[in-house]
CSV table of C-alpha atoms in Angstrom, one decimal:
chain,number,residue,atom,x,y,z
O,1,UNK,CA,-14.6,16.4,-37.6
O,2,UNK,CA,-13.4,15.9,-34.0
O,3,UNK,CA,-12.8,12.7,-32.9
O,4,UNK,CA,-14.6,11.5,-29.9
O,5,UNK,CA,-13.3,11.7,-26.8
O,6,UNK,CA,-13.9,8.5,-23.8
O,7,UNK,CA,-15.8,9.5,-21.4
O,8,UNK,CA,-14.6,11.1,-18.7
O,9,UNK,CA,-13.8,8.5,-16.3
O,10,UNK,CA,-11.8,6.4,-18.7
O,11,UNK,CA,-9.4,9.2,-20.0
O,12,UNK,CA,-5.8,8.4,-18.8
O,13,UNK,CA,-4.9,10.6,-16.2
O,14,UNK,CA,-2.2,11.9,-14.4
O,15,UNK,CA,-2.5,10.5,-10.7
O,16,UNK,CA,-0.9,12.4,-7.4
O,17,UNK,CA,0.2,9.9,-4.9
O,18,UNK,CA,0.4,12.5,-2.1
O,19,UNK,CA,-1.5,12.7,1.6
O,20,UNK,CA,-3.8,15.6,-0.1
O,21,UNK,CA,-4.9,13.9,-3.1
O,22,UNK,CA,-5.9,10.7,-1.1
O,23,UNK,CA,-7.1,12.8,1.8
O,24,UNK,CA,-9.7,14.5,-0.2
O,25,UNK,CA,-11.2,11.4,-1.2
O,26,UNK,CA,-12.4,10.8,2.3
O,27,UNK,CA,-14.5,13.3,2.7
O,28,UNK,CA,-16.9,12.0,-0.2
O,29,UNK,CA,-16.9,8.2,1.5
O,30,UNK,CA,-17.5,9.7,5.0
O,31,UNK,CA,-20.6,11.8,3.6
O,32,UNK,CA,-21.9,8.6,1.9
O,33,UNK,CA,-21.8,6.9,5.4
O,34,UNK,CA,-23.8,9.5,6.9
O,35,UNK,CA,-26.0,9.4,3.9
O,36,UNK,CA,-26.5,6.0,4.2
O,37,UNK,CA,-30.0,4.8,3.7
O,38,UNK,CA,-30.1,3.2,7.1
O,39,UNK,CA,-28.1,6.2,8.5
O,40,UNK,CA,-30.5,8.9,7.3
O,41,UNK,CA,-33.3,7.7,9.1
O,42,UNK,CA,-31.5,8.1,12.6
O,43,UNK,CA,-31.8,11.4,14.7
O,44,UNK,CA,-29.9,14.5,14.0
O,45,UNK,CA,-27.4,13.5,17.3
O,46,UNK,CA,-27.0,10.0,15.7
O,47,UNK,CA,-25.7,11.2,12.5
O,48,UNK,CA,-23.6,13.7,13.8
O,49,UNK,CA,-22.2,11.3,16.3
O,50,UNK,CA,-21.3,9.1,13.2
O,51,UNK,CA,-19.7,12.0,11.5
O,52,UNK,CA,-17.5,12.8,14.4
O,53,UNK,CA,-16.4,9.2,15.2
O,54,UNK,CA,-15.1,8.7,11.4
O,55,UNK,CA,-13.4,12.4,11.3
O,56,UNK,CA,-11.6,11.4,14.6
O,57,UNK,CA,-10.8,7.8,14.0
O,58,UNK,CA,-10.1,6.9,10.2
O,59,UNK,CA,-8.3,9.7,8.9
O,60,UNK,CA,-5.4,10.9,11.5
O,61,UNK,CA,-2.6,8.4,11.2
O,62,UNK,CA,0.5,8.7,7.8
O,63,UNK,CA,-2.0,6.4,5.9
O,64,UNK,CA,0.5,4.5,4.3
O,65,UNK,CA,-1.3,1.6,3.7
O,66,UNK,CA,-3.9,3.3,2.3
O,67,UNK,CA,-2.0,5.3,-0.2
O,68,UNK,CA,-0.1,2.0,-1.5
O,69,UNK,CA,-3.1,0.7,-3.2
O,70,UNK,CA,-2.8,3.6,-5.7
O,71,UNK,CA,1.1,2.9,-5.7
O,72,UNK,CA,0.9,-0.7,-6.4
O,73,UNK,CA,-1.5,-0.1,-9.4
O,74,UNK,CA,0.6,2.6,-10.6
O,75,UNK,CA,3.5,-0.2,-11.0
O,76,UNK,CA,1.5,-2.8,-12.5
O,77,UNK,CA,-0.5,-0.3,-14.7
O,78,UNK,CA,1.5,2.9,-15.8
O,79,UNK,CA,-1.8,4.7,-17.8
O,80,UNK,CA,-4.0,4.8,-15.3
O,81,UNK,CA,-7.8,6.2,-15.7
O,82,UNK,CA,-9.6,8.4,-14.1
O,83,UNK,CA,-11.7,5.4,-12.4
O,84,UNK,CA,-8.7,3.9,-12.0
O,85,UNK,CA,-7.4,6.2,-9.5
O,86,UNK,CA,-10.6,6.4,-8.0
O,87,UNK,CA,-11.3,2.8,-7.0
O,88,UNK,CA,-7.6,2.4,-5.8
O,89,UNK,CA,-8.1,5.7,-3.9
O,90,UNK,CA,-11.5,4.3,-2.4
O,91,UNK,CA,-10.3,0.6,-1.6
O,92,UNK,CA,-7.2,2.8,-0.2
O,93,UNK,CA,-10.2,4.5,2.5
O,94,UNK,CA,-11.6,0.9,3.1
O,95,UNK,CA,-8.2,-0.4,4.6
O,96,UNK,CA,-7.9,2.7,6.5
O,97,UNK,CA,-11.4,2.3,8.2
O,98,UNK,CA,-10.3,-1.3,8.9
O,99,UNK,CA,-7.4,0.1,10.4
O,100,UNK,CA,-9.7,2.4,12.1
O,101,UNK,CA,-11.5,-0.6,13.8
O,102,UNK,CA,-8.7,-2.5,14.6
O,103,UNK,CA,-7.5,0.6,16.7
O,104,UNK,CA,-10.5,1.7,18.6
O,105,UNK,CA,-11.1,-1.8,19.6
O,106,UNK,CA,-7.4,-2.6,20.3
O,107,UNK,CA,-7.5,0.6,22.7
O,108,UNK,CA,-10.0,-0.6,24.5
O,109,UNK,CA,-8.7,-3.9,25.3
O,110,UNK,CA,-5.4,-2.3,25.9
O,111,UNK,CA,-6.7,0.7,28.1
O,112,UNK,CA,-4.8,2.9,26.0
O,113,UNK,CA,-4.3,6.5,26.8
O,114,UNK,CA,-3.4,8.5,23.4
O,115,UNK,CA,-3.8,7.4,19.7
O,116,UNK,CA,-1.9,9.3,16.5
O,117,UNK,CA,-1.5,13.0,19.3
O,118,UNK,CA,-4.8,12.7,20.6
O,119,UNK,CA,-6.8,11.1,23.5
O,120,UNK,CA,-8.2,7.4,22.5
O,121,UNK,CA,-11.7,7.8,21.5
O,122,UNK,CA,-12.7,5.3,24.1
O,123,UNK,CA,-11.0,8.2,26.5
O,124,UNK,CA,-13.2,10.7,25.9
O,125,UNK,CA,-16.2,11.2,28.6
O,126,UNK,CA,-18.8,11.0,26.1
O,127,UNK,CA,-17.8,7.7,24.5
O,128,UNK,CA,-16.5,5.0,27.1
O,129,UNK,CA,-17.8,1.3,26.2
O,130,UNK,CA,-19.6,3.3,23.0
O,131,UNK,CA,-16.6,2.7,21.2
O,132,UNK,CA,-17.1,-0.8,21.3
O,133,UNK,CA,-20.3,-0.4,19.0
O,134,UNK,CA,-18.2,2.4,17.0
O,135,UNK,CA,-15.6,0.2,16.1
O,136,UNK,CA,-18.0,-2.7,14.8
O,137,UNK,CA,-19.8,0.5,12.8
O,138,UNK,CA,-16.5,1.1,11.4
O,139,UNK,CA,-15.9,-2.4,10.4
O,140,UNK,CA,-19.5,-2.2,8.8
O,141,UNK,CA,-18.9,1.0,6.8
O,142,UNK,CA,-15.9,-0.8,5.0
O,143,UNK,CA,-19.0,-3.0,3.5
O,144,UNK,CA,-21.2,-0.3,2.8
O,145,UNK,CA,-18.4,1.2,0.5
O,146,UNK,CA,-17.6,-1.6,-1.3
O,147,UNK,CA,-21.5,-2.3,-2.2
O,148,UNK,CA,-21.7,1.3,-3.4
O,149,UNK,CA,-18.5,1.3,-5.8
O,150,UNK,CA,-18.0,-2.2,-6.7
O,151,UNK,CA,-21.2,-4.4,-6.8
O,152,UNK,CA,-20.8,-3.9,-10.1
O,153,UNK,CA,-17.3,-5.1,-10.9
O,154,UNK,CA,-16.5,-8.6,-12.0
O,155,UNK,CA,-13.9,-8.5,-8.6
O,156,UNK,CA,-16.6,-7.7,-6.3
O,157,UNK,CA,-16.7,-10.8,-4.4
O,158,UNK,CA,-12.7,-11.0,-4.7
O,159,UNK,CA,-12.5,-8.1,-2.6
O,160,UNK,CA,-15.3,-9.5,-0.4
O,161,UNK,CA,-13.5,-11.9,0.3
O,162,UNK,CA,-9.9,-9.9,1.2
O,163,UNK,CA,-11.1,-8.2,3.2
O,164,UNK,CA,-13.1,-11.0,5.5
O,165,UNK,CA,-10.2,-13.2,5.2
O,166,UNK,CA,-7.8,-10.5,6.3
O,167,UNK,CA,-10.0,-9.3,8.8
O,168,UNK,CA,-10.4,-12.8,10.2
O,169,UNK,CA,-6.3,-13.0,10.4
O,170,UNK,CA,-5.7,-10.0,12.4
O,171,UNK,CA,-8.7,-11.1,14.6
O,172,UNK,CA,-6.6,-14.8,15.5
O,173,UNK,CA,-3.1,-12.4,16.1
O,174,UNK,CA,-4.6,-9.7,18.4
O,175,UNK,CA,-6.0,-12.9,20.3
O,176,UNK,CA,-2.4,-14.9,20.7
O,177,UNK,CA,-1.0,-11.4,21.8
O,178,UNK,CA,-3.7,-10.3,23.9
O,179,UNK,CA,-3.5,-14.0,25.6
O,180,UNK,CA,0.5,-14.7,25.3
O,181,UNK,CA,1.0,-11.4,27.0
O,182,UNK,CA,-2.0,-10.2,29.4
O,183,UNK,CA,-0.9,-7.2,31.6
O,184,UNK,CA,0.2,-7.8,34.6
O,185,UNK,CA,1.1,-11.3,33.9
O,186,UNK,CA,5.1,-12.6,32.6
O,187,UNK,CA,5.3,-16.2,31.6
O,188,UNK,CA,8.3,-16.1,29.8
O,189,UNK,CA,8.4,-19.5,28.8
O,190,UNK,CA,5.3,-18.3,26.1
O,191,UNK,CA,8.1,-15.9,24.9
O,192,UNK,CA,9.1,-17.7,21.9
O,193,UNK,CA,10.0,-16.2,18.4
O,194,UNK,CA,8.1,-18.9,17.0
O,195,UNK,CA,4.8,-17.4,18.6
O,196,UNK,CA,6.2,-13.9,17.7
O,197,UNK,CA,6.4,-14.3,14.3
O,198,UNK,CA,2.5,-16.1,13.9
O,199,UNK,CA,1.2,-12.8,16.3
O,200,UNK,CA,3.4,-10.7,14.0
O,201,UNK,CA,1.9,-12.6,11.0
O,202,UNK,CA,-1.8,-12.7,11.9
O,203,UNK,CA,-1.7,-9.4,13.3
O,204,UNK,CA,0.8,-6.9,11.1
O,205,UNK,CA,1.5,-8.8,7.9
O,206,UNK,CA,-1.9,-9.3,6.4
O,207,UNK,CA,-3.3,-6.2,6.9
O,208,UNK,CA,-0.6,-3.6,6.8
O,209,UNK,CA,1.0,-5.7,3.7
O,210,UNK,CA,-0.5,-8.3,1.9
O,211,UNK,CA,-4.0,-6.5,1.9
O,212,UNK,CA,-3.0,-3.1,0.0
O,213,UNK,CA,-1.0,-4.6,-2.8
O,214,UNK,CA,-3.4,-7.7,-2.7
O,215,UNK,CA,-5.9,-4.8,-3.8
O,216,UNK,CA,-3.8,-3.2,-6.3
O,217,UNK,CA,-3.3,-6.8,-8.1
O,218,UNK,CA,-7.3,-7.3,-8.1
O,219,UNK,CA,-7.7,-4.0,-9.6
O,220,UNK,CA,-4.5,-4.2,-12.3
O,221,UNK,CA,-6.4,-7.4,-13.8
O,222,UNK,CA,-4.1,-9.9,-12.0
O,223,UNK,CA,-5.9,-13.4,-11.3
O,224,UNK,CA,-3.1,-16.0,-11.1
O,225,UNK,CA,-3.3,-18.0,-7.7
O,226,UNK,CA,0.0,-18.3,-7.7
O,227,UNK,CA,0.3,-14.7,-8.1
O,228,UNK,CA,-1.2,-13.7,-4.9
O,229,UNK,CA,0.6,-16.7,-2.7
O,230,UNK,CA,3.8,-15.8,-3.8
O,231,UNK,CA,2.9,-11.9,-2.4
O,232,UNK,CA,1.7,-13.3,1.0
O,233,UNK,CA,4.9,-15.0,1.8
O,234,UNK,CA,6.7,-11.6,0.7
O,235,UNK,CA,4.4,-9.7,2.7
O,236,UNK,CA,4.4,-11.9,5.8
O,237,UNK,CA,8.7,-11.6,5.4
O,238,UNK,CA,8.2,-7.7,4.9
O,239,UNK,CA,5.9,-7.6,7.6
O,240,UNK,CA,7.7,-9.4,10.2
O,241,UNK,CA,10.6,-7.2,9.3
O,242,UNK,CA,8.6,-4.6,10.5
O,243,UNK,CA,7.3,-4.9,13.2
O,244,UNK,CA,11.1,-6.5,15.0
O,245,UNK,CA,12.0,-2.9,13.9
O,246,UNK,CA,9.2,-1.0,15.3
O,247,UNK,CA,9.8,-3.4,18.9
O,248,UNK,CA,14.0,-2.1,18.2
O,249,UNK,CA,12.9,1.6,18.0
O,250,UNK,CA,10.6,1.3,20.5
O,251,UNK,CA,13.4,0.4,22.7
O,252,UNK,CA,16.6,2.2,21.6
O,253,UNK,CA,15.0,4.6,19.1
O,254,UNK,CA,15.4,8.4,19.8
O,255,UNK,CA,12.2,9.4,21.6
O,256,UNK,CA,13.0,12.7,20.0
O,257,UNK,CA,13.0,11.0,16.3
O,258,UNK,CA,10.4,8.1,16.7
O,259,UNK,CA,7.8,11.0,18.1
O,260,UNK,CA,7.2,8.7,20.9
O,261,UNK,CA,8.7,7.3,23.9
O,262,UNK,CA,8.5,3.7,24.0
O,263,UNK,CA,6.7,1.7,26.3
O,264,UNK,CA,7.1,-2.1,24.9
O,265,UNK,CA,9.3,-2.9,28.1
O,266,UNK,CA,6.4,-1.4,30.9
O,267,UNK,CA,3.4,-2.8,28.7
O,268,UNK,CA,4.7,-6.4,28.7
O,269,UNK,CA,4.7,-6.9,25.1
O,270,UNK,CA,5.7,-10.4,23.5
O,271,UNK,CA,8.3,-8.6,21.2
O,272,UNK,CA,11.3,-9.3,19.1
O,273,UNK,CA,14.0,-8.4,21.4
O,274,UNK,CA,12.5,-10.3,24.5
O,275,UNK,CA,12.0,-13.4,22.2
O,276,UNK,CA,15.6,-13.3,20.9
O,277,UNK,CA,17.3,-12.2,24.1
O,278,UNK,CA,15.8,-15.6,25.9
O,279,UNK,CA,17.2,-17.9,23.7
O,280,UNK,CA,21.1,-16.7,24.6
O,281,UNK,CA,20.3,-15.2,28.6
O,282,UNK,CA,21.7,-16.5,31.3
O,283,UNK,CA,19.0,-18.1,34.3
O,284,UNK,CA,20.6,-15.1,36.3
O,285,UNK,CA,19.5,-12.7,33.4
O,286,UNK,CA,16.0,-14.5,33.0
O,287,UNK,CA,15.8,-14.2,36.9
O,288,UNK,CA,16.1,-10.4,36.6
O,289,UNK,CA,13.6,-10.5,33.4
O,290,UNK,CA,11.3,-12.3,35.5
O,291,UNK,CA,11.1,-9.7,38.5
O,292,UNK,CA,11.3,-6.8,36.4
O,293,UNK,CA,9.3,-6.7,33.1
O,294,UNK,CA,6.2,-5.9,32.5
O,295,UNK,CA,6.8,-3.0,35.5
O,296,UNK,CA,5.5,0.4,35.1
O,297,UNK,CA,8.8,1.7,37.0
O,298,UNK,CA,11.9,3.5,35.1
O,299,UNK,CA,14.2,1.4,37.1
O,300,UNK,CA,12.8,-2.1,36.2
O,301,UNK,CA,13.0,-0.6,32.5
O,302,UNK,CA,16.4,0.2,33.2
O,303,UNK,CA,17.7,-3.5,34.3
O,304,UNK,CA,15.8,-4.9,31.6
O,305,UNK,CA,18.1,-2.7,29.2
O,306,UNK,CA,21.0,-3.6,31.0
O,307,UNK,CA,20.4,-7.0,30.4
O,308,UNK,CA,19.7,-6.5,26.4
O,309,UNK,CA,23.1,-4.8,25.9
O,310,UNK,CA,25.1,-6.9,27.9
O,311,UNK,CA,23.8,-9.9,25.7
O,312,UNK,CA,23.8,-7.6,22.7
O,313,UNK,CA,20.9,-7.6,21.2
O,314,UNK,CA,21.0,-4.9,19.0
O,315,UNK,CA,23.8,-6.8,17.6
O,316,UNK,CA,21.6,-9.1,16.8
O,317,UNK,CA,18.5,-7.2,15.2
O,318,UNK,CA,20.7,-5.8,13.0
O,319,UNK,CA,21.9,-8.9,12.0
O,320,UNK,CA,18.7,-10.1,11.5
O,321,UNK,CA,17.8,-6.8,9.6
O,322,UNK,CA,20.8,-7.6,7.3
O,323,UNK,CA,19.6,-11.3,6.7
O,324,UNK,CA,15.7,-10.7,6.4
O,325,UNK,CA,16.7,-7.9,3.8
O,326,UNK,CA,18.7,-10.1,2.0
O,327,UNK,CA,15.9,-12.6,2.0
O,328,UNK,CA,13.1,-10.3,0.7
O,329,UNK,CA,15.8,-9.2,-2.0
O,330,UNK,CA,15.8,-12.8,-3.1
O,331,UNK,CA,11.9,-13.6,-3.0
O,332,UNK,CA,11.0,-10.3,-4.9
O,333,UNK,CA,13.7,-11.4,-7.7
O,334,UNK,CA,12.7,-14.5,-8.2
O,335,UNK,CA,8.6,-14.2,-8.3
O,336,UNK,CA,7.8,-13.3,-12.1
O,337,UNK,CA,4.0,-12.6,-12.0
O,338,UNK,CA,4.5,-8.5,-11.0
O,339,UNK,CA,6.9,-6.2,-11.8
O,340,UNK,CA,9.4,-6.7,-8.9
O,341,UNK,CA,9.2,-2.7,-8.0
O,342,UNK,CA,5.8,-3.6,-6.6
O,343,UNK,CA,7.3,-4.5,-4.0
O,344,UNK,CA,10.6,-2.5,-4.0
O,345,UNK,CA,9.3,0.8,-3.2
O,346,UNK,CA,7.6,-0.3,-0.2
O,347,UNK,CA,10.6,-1.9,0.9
O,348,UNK,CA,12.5,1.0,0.6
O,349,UNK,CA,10.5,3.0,2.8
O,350,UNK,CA,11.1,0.8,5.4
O,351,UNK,CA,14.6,-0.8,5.3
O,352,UNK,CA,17.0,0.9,7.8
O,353,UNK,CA,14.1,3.4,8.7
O,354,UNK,CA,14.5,5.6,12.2
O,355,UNK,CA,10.8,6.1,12.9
């Protein structure tokens, strides 16, 4: 006689944590959307609006953040199930249409021209100020998919509550950038790395860090407080790291390499290089920051570079780069409650990266 097999949703499987594998679970969530109970009962142009707006917005960027929930659980639980690899695949989808949200809205604020190679949503002649309501719908959606897949689970109100809280975090960031910074306007006594890092923080950390292995511990059965603080202030450390490197390339990356060219300088931005070059400039150098940042003109840009190599500061992110990896070294080896490679392989995708 045979012995029984589990069913099929609990037999250990063999999980592919590639682009494809993850991409292909998006097209079951985005069909549930637009089968939504309250969805189905709107017009034909309603729904296909909907369908549209997700296929443009949610699934276009290197989803990274997504694809580490899977990753995370992988470290923390080797033998994974097939409903394993499906719920870290789906709460993968739910921080992408966060990140969906966050973008069409931060677009809109920012007047934004393209997103990930393509015009901003907001940009197209059909949308406009529709993509206000689209990216609270997006936001929504995240809700939906959690009700359908995880109402259920003993962790349901866990995640509930990660994703409001994180949501809520990057809410207070976008707010101290969007008001420490408004276009058009250089007070650069607001310039401070002490407000950088809490915009970086409340803006980057949470959501791009803390948020997708936050979801992989819920799901690998972790429940120590202690456990998920000591993440958030490695997360908050990895995250800052991040974004003073994004502000570096944006600056003295190769336009050719970064797929970009950067605009950090034109746009005004509070970022890493401004807030450390104003704690060692001259007033002759702040006088030329003054007249010339924030300027949509290549030679503004170019004094503004001037200045930052003639005080050095690529000196001194990499420096800082040196110390902060250091740092996160030390934090990962001396938390005990995951197995330290949780962490490790997402720093190693981004220490010392060109792009």
């Amino acid at each position: 006689m045979s012995e029984a097999q589990p069913p099929a949703k609990q037999r250990k499987v063999d999980p592919s944590v590639s682009k494809e594998a993850f991409l292909s679970v998006f097209t079951k969530l985005a069909k549930d959307i637009c089968e939504d109970t309250y969805v189905s009962r709107q017009p034909g142009y309603a729904k296909k609006w909907i369908d549209e707006m997700q296929k443009y917005n949610v699934p276009k960027g290197k989803l990274n953040r997504g694809m580490a929930v899977l990753d995370g659980l992988l470290t923390l639980k080797p033998e994974l199930s097939e409903e394993d690899v499906e719920g870290a695949n789906i709460l993968g989808w739910c921080i992408e249409w966060l990140q969906a949200f966050f973008l069409v809205a931060d677009d809109l604020m920012d007047d934004s021209i393209t997103r990930r190679g393509q015009p901003c949503w907001y940009r197209r002649p059909e949308v406009g100020t529709v993509a206000c309501n689209d990216s609270i719908f997006l936001e929504a959606s995240i809700y939906r998919i959690l009700k359908k897949y995880f109402r259920t689970k003993p962790y349901y109100a866990t995640l509930l509550d990660l994703f409001l809280e994180t949501t809520f975090q990057t809410s207070t960031g976008q707010l101290l950038d969007l008001i420490t910074a408004p276009p058009g306007v250089v007070d650069l006594s607001k310039y401070e790395m002490k407000t950088y890092n809490t915009i970086v923080e409340f803006k980057t950390a949470y959501y791009s860090f803390y948020l997708p292995l936050a979801c992989a511990m819920v799901l690998g059965g972790v429940q120590d407080e202690a456990a998920f603080e000591s993440c958030k202030e490695i997360c908050i450390e990895m995250g800052t790291y991040f974004q003073a490197q994004d502000d570096y390339l944006d600056c003295f990356g190769d336009p050719e390499v970064i797929g970009k060219i950067g605009t950090d300088i034109e746009d005004n931005k509070c970022g890493w290089l401004i807030c450390k070059g104003l704690e060692k400039m001259t007033d002759a150098q702040k006088q030329i920051i003054q007249e010339n940042y924030g300027k949509k003109d290549a030679e503004c840009v170019a004094k503004i570079k001037a200045v930052y190599r003639e005080i050095n500061v690529e000196q001194d992110f990499k420096d800082y780069e040196n110390d902060s990896y250091k740092k996160l070294q030390g934090l990962i080896d001396s938390q005990t409650f995951v197995p330290g490679d949780v962490y490790k392989k997402l720093l190693k995708k981004i220490y010392k990266r060109q792009k």
